[in-house]
mmCIF file of N, CA and C in Angstrom:
data_model
loop_
_atom_site.group_PDB
_atom_site.id
_atom_site.type_symbol
_atom_site.label_atom_id
_atom_site.label_comp_id
_atom_site.label_asym_id
_atom_site.label_seq_id
_atom_site.Cartn_x
_atom_site.Cartn_y
_atom_site.Cartn_z
ATOM 1 N N ARG A 1 23.085 -4.473 10.008
ATOM 2 C CA ARG A 1 21.682 -4.915 10.117
ATOM 3 C C ARG A 1 20.868 -3.735 10.593
ATOM 4 N N ALA A 2 19.756 -3.486 9.897
ATOM 5 C CA ALA A 2 18.842 -2.426 10.287
ATOM 6 C C ALA A 2 17.591 -3.089 10.774
ATOM 7 N N ASP A 3 17.491 -3.196 12.109
ATOM 8 C CA ASP A 3 16.380 -3.942 12.696
ATOM 9 C C ASP A 3 15.547 -3.121 13.681
ATOM 10 N N THR A 4 15.694 -1.813 13.625
ATOM 11 C CA THR A 4 14.838 -0.913 14.382
ATOM 12 C C THR A 4 14.183 0.075 13.424
ATOM 13 N N PHE A 5 13.119 0.712 13.850
ATOM 14 C CA PHE A 5 12.420 1.646 12.987
ATOM 15 C C PHE A 5 13.379 2.715 12.411
ATOM 16 N N PHE A 6 14.169 3.307 13.265
ATOM 17 C CA PHE A 6 15.046 4.423 12.805
ATOM 18 C C PHE A 6 16.200 3.909 11.940
ATOM 19 N N LYS A 7 16.737 2.726 12.209
ATOM 20 C CA LYS A 7 17.803 2.209 11.331
ATOM 21 C C LYS A 7 17.216 1.824 9.985
ATOM 22 N N ARG A 8 16.009 1.282 9.955
ATOM 23 C CA ARG A 8 15.365 0.967 8.652
ATOM 24 C C ARG A 8 15.033 2.273 7.933
ATOM 25 N N LEU A 9 14.552 3.240 8.643
ATOM 26 C CA LEU A 9 14.194 4.554 8.024
ATOM 27 C C LEU A 9 15.423 5.187 7.347
ATOM 28 N N ARG A 10 16.528 5.164 8.053
ATOM 29 C CA ARG A 10 17.767 5.773 7.541
ATOM 30 C C ARG A 10 18.365 4.909 6.430
ATOM 31 N N GLY A 11 18.487 3.599 6.672
ATOM 32 C CA GLY A 11 19.049 2.698 5.706
ATOM 33 C C GLY A 11 20.342 3.263 5.069
ATOM 34 N N LEU A 12 20.374 3.306 3.769
ATOM 35 C CA LEU A 12 21.534 3.824 3.024
ATOM 36 C C LEU A 12 21.235 5.234 2.466
ATOM 37 N N MET A 13 20.114 5.825 2.859
ATOM 38 C CA MET A 13 19.750 7.151 2.324
ATOM 39 C C MET A 13 20.918 8.156 2.586
ATOM 40 N N PHE A 14 21.045 9.047 1.658
ATOM 41 C CA PHE A 14 21.966 10.189 1.731
ATOM 42 C C PHE A 14 23.447 9.794 1.605
ATOM 43 N N SER A 15 23.754 8.492 1.470
ATOM 44 C CA SER A 15 25.140 8.118 1.241
ATOM 45 C C SER A 15 25.476 8.358 -0.259
ATOM 46 N N ARG A 16 26.692 8.729 -0.557
ATOM 47 C CA ARG A 16 27.097 9.027 -1.908
ATOM 48 C C ARG A 16 27.364 7.791 -2.752
ATOM 49 N N THR A 17 27.889 6.787 -2.062
ATOM 50 C CA THR A 17 28.186 5.498 -2.721
ATOM 51 C C THR A 17 27.828 4.395 -1.711
ATOM 52 N N PHE A 18 27.763 3.147 -2.249
ATOM 53 C CA PHE A 18 27.511 2.022 -1.341
ATOM 54 C C PHE A 18 28.734 1.948 -0.410
ATOM 55 N N PRO A 19 28.511 1.859 0.914
ATOM 56 C CA PRO A 19 29.614 1.873 1.866
ATOM 57 C C PRO A 19 30.614 0.720 1.611
ATOM 58 N N GLY A 20 31.880 1.045 1.484
ATOM 59 C CA GLY A 20 32.907 0.048 1.171
ATOM 60 C C GLY A 20 33.230 -0.856 2.324
ATOM 61 N N ASP A 21 32.797 -0.519 3.516
ATOM 62 C CA ASP A 21 33.159 -1.347 4.718
ATOM 63 C C ASP A 21 32.098 -2.435 5.028
ATOM 64 N N ILE A 22 31.053 -2.519 4.214
ATOM 65 C CA ILE A 22 30.038 -3.591 4.405
ATOM 66 C C ILE A 22 29.767 -4.287 3.076
ATOM 67 N N ASP A 23 29.350 -5.544 3.150
ATOM 68 C CA ASP A 23 28.981 -6.280 1.973
ATOM 69 C C ASP A 23 27.502 -6.061 1.616
ATOM 70 N N ALA A 24 26.658 -5.854 2.629
ATOM 71 C CA ALA A 24 25.238 -5.720 2.423
ATOM 72 C C ALA A 24 24.617 -5.133 3.654
ATOM 73 N N LEU A 25 23.372 -4.660 3.487
ATOM 74 C CA LEU A 25 22.578 -4.161 4.592
ATOM 75 C C LEU A 25 21.305 -4.953 4.647
ATOM 76 N N MET A 26 21.039 -5.626 5.775
ATOM 77 C CA MET A 26 19.823 -6.392 5.947
ATOM 78 C C MET A 26 18.790 -5.548 6.703
ATOM 79 N N LEU A 27 17.614 -5.365 6.161
ATOM 80 C CA LEU A 27 16.533 -4.662 6.837
ATOM 81 C C LEU A 27 15.500 -5.712 7.320
ATOM 82 N N SER A 28 15.094 -5.542 8.546
ATOM 83 C CA SER A 28 14.239 -6.520 9.163
ATOM 84 C C SER A 28 13.344 -5.902 10.240
ATOM 85 N N PRO A 29 12.048 -6.113 10.296
ATOM 86 C CA PRO A 29 11.258 -6.757 9.239
ATOM 87 C C PRO A 29 11.056 -5.788 8.094
ATOM 88 N N CYS A 30 10.942 -6.341 6.897
ATOM 89 C CA CYS A 30 10.803 -5.497 5.699
ATOM 90 C C CYS A 30 10.308 -6.290 4.536
ATOM 91 N N ASN A 31 9.392 -5.731 3.738
ATOM 92 C CA ASN A 31 8.908 -6.402 2.543
ATOM 93 C C ASN A 31 8.812 -5.500 1.323
ATOM 94 N N ALA A 32 9.354 -4.273 1.480
ATOM 95 C CA ALA A 32 9.431 -3.316 0.353
ATOM 96 C C ALA A 32 10.458 -2.274 0.719
ATOM 97 N N VAL A 33 11.095 -1.676 -0.294
ATOM 98 C CA VAL A 33 12.110 -0.600 -0.044
ATOM 99 C C VAL A 33 11.908 0.488 -1.124
ATOM 100 N N HIS A 34 12.575 1.583 -0.868
ATOM 101 C CA HIS A 34 12.662 2.682 -1.846
ATOM 102 C C HIS A 34 14.114 3.118 -1.950
ATOM 103 N N THR A 35 14.362 3.837 -3.014
ATOM 104 C CA THR A 35 15.713 4.397 -3.196
ATOM 105 C C THR A 35 15.657 5.904 -3.321
ATOM 106 N N PHE A 36 14.668 6.544 -2.670
ATOM 107 C CA PHE A 36 14.596 7.985 -2.624
ATOM 108 C C PHE A 36 15.813 8.525 -1.843
ATOM 109 N N PHE A 37 16.290 9.624 -2.266
ATOM 110 C CA PHE A 37 17.432 10.307 -1.607
ATOM 111 C C PHE A 37 18.718 9.503 -1.692
ATOM 112 N N MET A 38 18.795 8.640 -2.731
ATOM 113 C CA MET A 38 20.002 7.896 -2.967
ATOM 114 C C MET A 38 20.608 8.347 -4.285
ATOM 115 N N ARG A 39 21.898 8.116 -4.474
ATOM 116 C CA ARG A 39 22.604 8.553 -5.648
ATOM 117 C C ARG A 39 23.185 7.410 -6.481
ATOM 118 N N TYR A 40 22.840 6.225 -6.117
ATOM 119 C CA TYR A 40 23.397 5.058 -6.811
ATOM 120 C C TYR A 40 22.402 3.893 -6.813
ATOM 121 N N SER A 41 22.598 2.985 -7.733
ATOM 122 C CA SER A 41 21.725 1.797 -7.857
ATOM 123 C C SER A 41 22.143 0.710 -6.866
ATOM 124 N N LEU A 42 21.191 -0.153 -6.582
ATOM 125 C CA LEU A 42 21.408 -1.279 -5.679
ATOM 126 C C LEU A 42 20.906 -2.592 -6.267
ATOM 127 N N ASP A 43 21.388 -3.709 -5.830
ATOM 128 C CA ASP A 43 20.763 -5.000 -6.021
ATOM 129 C C ASP A 43 20.021 -5.270 -4.713
ATOM 130 N N VAL A 44 18.803 -5.796 -4.814
ATOM 131 C CA VAL A 44 17.924 -6.000 -3.678
ATOM 132 C C VAL A 44 17.366 -7.376 -3.666
ATOM 133 N N LEU A 45 17.557 -8.064 -2.547
ATOM 134 C CA LEU A 45 17.034 -9.460 -2.367
ATOM 135 C C LEU A 45 15.925 -9.390 -1.346
ATOM 136 N N PHE A 46 14.812 -10.068 -1.562
ATOM 137 C CA PHE A 46 13.713 -10.188 -0.669
ATOM 138 C C PHE A 46 13.677 -11.623 -0.188
ATOM 139 N N LEU A 47 13.696 -11.800 1.171
ATOM 140 C CA LEU A 47 13.809 -13.147 1.766
ATOM 141 C C LEU A 47 12.606 -13.404 2.670
ATOM 142 N N ASP A 48 12.214 -14.670 2.763
ATOM 143 C CA ASP A 48 11.137 -15.018 3.721
ATOM 144 C C ASP A 48 11.777 -15.293 5.076
ATOM 145 N N SER A 49 10.938 -15.729 6.005
ATOM 146 C CA SER A 49 11.431 -15.970 7.387
ATOM 147 C C SER A 49 12.420 -17.106 7.479
ATOM 148 N N ASN A 50 12.483 -17.940 6.445
ATOM 149 C CA ASN A 50 13.495 -19.039 6.399
ATOM 150 C C ASN A 50 14.733 -18.666 5.624
ATOM 151 N N MET A 51 14.853 -17.397 5.231
ATOM 152 C CA MET A 51 15.980 -16.882 4.453
ATOM 153 C C MET A 51 15.984 -17.418 3.027
ATOM 154 N N LYS A 52 14.819 -17.777 2.487
ATOM 155 C CA LYS A 52 14.670 -18.209 1.111
ATOM 156 C C LYS A 52 14.507 -16.976 0.271
ATOM 157 N N VAL A 53 15.236 -16.897 -0.864
ATOM 158 C CA VAL A 53 15.101 -15.759 -1.767
ATOM 159 C C VAL A 53 13.788 -15.824 -2.523
ATOM 160 N N LEU A 54 12.954 -14.830 -2.338
ATOM 161 C CA LEU A 54 11.646 -14.773 -2.989
ATOM 162 C C LEU A 54 11.624 -13.913 -4.248
ATOM 163 N N HIS A 55 12.456 -12.903 -4.246
ATOM 164 C CA HIS A 55 12.421 -11.929 -5.389
ATOM 165 C C HIS A 55 13.805 -11.202 -5.399
ATOM 166 N N ILE A 56 14.229 -10.835 -6.597
ATOM 167 C CA ILE A 56 15.500 -10.114 -6.742
ATOM 168 C C ILE A 56 15.265 -8.905 -7.662
ATOM 169 N N ILE A 57 15.772 -7.784 -7.292
ATOM 170 C CA ILE A 57 15.784 -6.603 -8.203
ATOM 171 C C ILE A 57 17.273 -6.313 -8.456
ATOM 172 N N TYR A 58 17.668 -6.412 -9.751
ATOM 173 C CA TYR A 58 19.052 -6.114 -10.133
ATOM 174 C C TYR A 58 19.087 -4.673 -10.568
ATOM 175 N N GLY A 59 19.981 -3.922 -9.981
ATOM 176 C CA GLY A 59 20.181 -2.523 -10.413
ATOM 177 C C GLY A 59 18.996 -1.626 -10.173
ATOM 178 N N MET A 60 18.427 -1.668 -8.967
ATOM 179 C CA MET A 60 17.317 -0.737 -8.631
ATOM 180 C C MET A 60 17.890 0.697 -8.642
ATOM 181 N N LYS A 61 17.357 1.539 -9.503
ATOM 182 C CA LYS A 61 17.880 2.883 -9.648
ATOM 183 C C LYS A 61 17.371 3.835 -8.582
ATOM 184 N N PRO A 62 18.094 4.942 -8.357
ATOM 185 C CA PRO A 62 17.671 5.952 -7.381
ATOM 186 C C PRO A 62 16.255 6.464 -7.694
ATOM 187 N N GLY A 63 15.522 6.813 -6.640
ATOM 188 C CA GLY A 63 14.201 7.416 -6.801
ATOM 189 C C GLY A 63 13.097 6.463 -7.127
ATOM 190 N N LYS A 64 13.321 5.175 -6.913
ATOM 191 C CA LYS A 64 12.311 4.147 -7.206
ATOM 192 C C LYS A 64 11.706 3.505 -5.955
ATOM 193 N N LEU A 65 10.554 2.875 -6.128
ATOM 194 C CA LEU A 65 9.853 2.177 -5.100
ATOM 195 C C LEU A 65 9.722 0.704 -5.522
ATOM 196 N N SER A 66 10.129 -0.212 -4.702
ATOM 197 C CA SER A 66 10.024 -1.626 -5.064
ATOM 198 C C SER A 66 8.542 -2.091 -4.861
ATOM 199 N N PRO A 67 8.239 -3.213 -5.509
ATOM 200 C CA PRO A 67 6.933 -3.815 -5.171
ATOM 201 C C PRO A 67 6.942 -4.325 -3.740
ATOM 202 N N VAL A 68 5.771 -4.495 -3.179
ATOM 203 C CA VAL A 68 5.628 -5.147 -1.848
ATOM 204 C C VAL A 68 5.659 -6.643 -2.175
ATOM 205 N N ILE A 69 6.590 -7.334 -1.516
ATOM 206 C CA ILE A 69 6.695 -8.806 -1.692
ATOM 207 C C ILE A 69 6.019 -9.425 -0.478
ATOM 208 N N LYS A 70 4.855 -9.950 -0.721
ATOM 209 C CA LYS A 70 3.953 -10.358 0.336
ATOM 210 C C LYS A 70 4.530 -11.195 1.466
ATOM 211 N N ASP A 71 5.291 -12.210 1.178
ATOM 212 C CA ASP A 71 5.815 -13.125 2.220
ATOM 213 C C ASP A 71 7.220 -12.754 2.652
ATOM 214 N N ALA A 72 7.738 -11.639 2.157
ATOM 215 C CA ALA A 72 9.101 -11.224 2.571
ATOM 216 C C ALA A 72 9.125 -10.779 4.026
ATOM 217 N N ARG A 73 10.176 -11.189 4.694
ATOM 218 C CA ARG A 73 10.435 -10.793 6.087
ATOM 219 C C ARG A 73 11.714 -9.946 6.189
ATOM 220 N N TYR A 74 12.626 -10.141 5.258
ATOM 221 C CA TYR A 74 13.925 -9.480 5.209
ATOM 222 C C TYR A 74 14.174 -8.935 3.831
ATOM 223 N N VAL A 75 14.884 -7.834 3.754
ATOM 224 C CA VAL A 75 15.387 -7.295 2.532
ATOM 225 C C VAL A 75 16.861 -7.108 2.681
ATOM 226 N N VAL A 76 17.659 -7.544 1.693
ATOM 227 C CA VAL A 76 19.094 -7.324 1.711
ATOM 228 C C VAL A 76 19.439 -6.417 0.534
ATOM 229 N N GLU A 77 20.059 -5.255 0.888
ATOM 230 C CA GLU A 77 20.530 -4.303 -0.117
ATOM 231 C C GLU A 77 22.030 -4.503 -0.302
ATOM 232 N N MET A 78 22.435 -4.635 -1.571
ATOM 233 C CA MET A 78 23.808 -4.903 -1.917
ATOM 234 C C MET A 78 24.280 -3.914 -3.000
ATOM 235 N N ALA A 79 25.587 -3.781 -3.123
ATOM 236 C CA ALA A 79 26.133 -2.930 -4.159
ATOM 237 C C ALA A 79 25.652 -3.524 -5.513
ATOM 238 N N VAL A 80 25.384 -2.583 -6.438
ATOM 239 C CA VAL A 80 24.923 -3.020 -7.749
ATOM 240 C C VAL A 80 25.919 -3.999 -8.421
ATOM 241 N N GLY A 81 25.444 -5.077 -8.949
ATOM 242 C CA GLY A 81 26.270 -6.076 -9.538
ATOM 243 C C GLY A 81 26.567 -7.254 -8.609
ATOM 244 N N SER A 82 26.405 -7.045 -7.309
ATOM 245 C CA SER A 82 26.752 -8.081 -6.322
ATOM 246 C C SER A 82 25.876 -9.282 -6.398
ATOM 247 N N ALA A 83 24.564 -9.106 -6.573
ATOM 248 C CA ALA A 83 23.663 -10.262 -6.669
ATOM 249 C C ALA A 83 23.949 -11.112 -7.861
ATOM 250 N N GLY A 84 24.123 -10.479 -9.003
ATOM 251 C CA GLY A 84 24.465 -11.223 -10.221
ATOM 252 C C GLY A 84 25.777 -11.950 -10.159
ATOM 253 N N SER A 85 26.780 -11.271 -9.601
ATOM 254 C CA SER A 85 28.099 -11.896 -9.581
ATOM 255 C C SER A 85 28.206 -13.022 -8.548
ATOM 256 N N SER A 86 27.309 -12.959 -7.519
ATOM 257 C CA SER A 86 27.342 -14.004 -6.494
ATOM 258 C C SER A 86 26.624 -15.280 -6.966
ATOM 259 N N GLY A 87 25.785 -15.114 -7.998
ATOM 260 C CA GLY A 87 25.051 -16.263 -8.495
ATOM 261 C C GLY A 87 23.804 -16.607 -7.721
ATOM 262 N N VAL A 88 23.391 -15.724 -6.813
ATOM 263 C CA VAL A 88 22.190 -16.006 -6.060
ATOM 264 C C VAL A 88 20.971 -15.978 -6.945
ATOM 265 N N CYS A 89 20.018 -16.881 -6.699
ATOM 266 C CA CYS A 89 18.836 -17.039 -7.522
ATOM 267 C C CYS A 89 17.586 -17.137 -6.630
ATOM 268 N N VAL A 90 16.435 -16.799 -7.209
ATOM 269 C CA VAL A 90 15.183 -17.045 -6.499
ATOM 270 C C VAL A 90 15.076 -18.520 -6.132
ATOM 271 N N GLY A 91 14.732 -18.753 -4.906
ATOM 272 C CA GLY A 91 14.628 -20.112 -4.407
ATOM 273 C C GLY A 91 15.810 -20.566 -3.549
ATOM 274 N N ASP A 92 16.942 -19.833 -3.647
ATOM 275 C CA ASP A 92 18.130 -20.167 -2.850
ATOM 276 C C ASP A 92 17.870 -19.871 -1.364
ATOM 277 N N LEU A 93 18.505 -20.637 -0.514
ATOM 278 C CA LEU A 93 18.467 -20.359 0.925
ATOM 279 C C LEU A 93 19.801 -19.690 1.278
ATOM 280 N N LEU A 94 19.742 -18.602 2.017
ATOM 281 C CA LEU A 94 20.951 -17.865 2.375
ATOM 282 C C LEU A 94 21.272 -18.053 3.798
ATOM 283 N N VAL A 95 22.573 -17.897 4.143
ATOM 284 C CA VAL A 95 23.056 -17.912 5.502
ATOM 285 C C VAL A 95 23.642 -16.541 5.739
ATOM 286 N N TRP A 96 23.269 -15.929 6.824
ATOM 287 C CA TRP A 96 23.691 -14.571 7.164
ATOM 288 C C TRP A 96 24.766 -14.664 8.259
ATOM 289 N N ASP A 97 25.951 -14.221 8.004
ATOM 290 C CA ASP A 97 27.080 -14.197 8.983
ATOM 291 C C ASP A 97 27.097 -12.848 9.662
#
């Protein structure tokens, strides 16, 4: 979980691949992300304060900037392909363990 300014700033930047020891990185508070200084694509979920999925970006490529999702409070970054294979859809409510 990246819930401080510096943890959110660092995020997954400069890593060569998505870290194998985590399933996802949750950024909070957050309503937009970028993939500058990254070398791999991500799946990105935007959640409101109730953990409802508002928007999904499948395969966000390096060097890109996401749109600002107005009501988003959390962003979950996952390994590319994870969002699609999990079956998560806009409107789903998520539980964070």
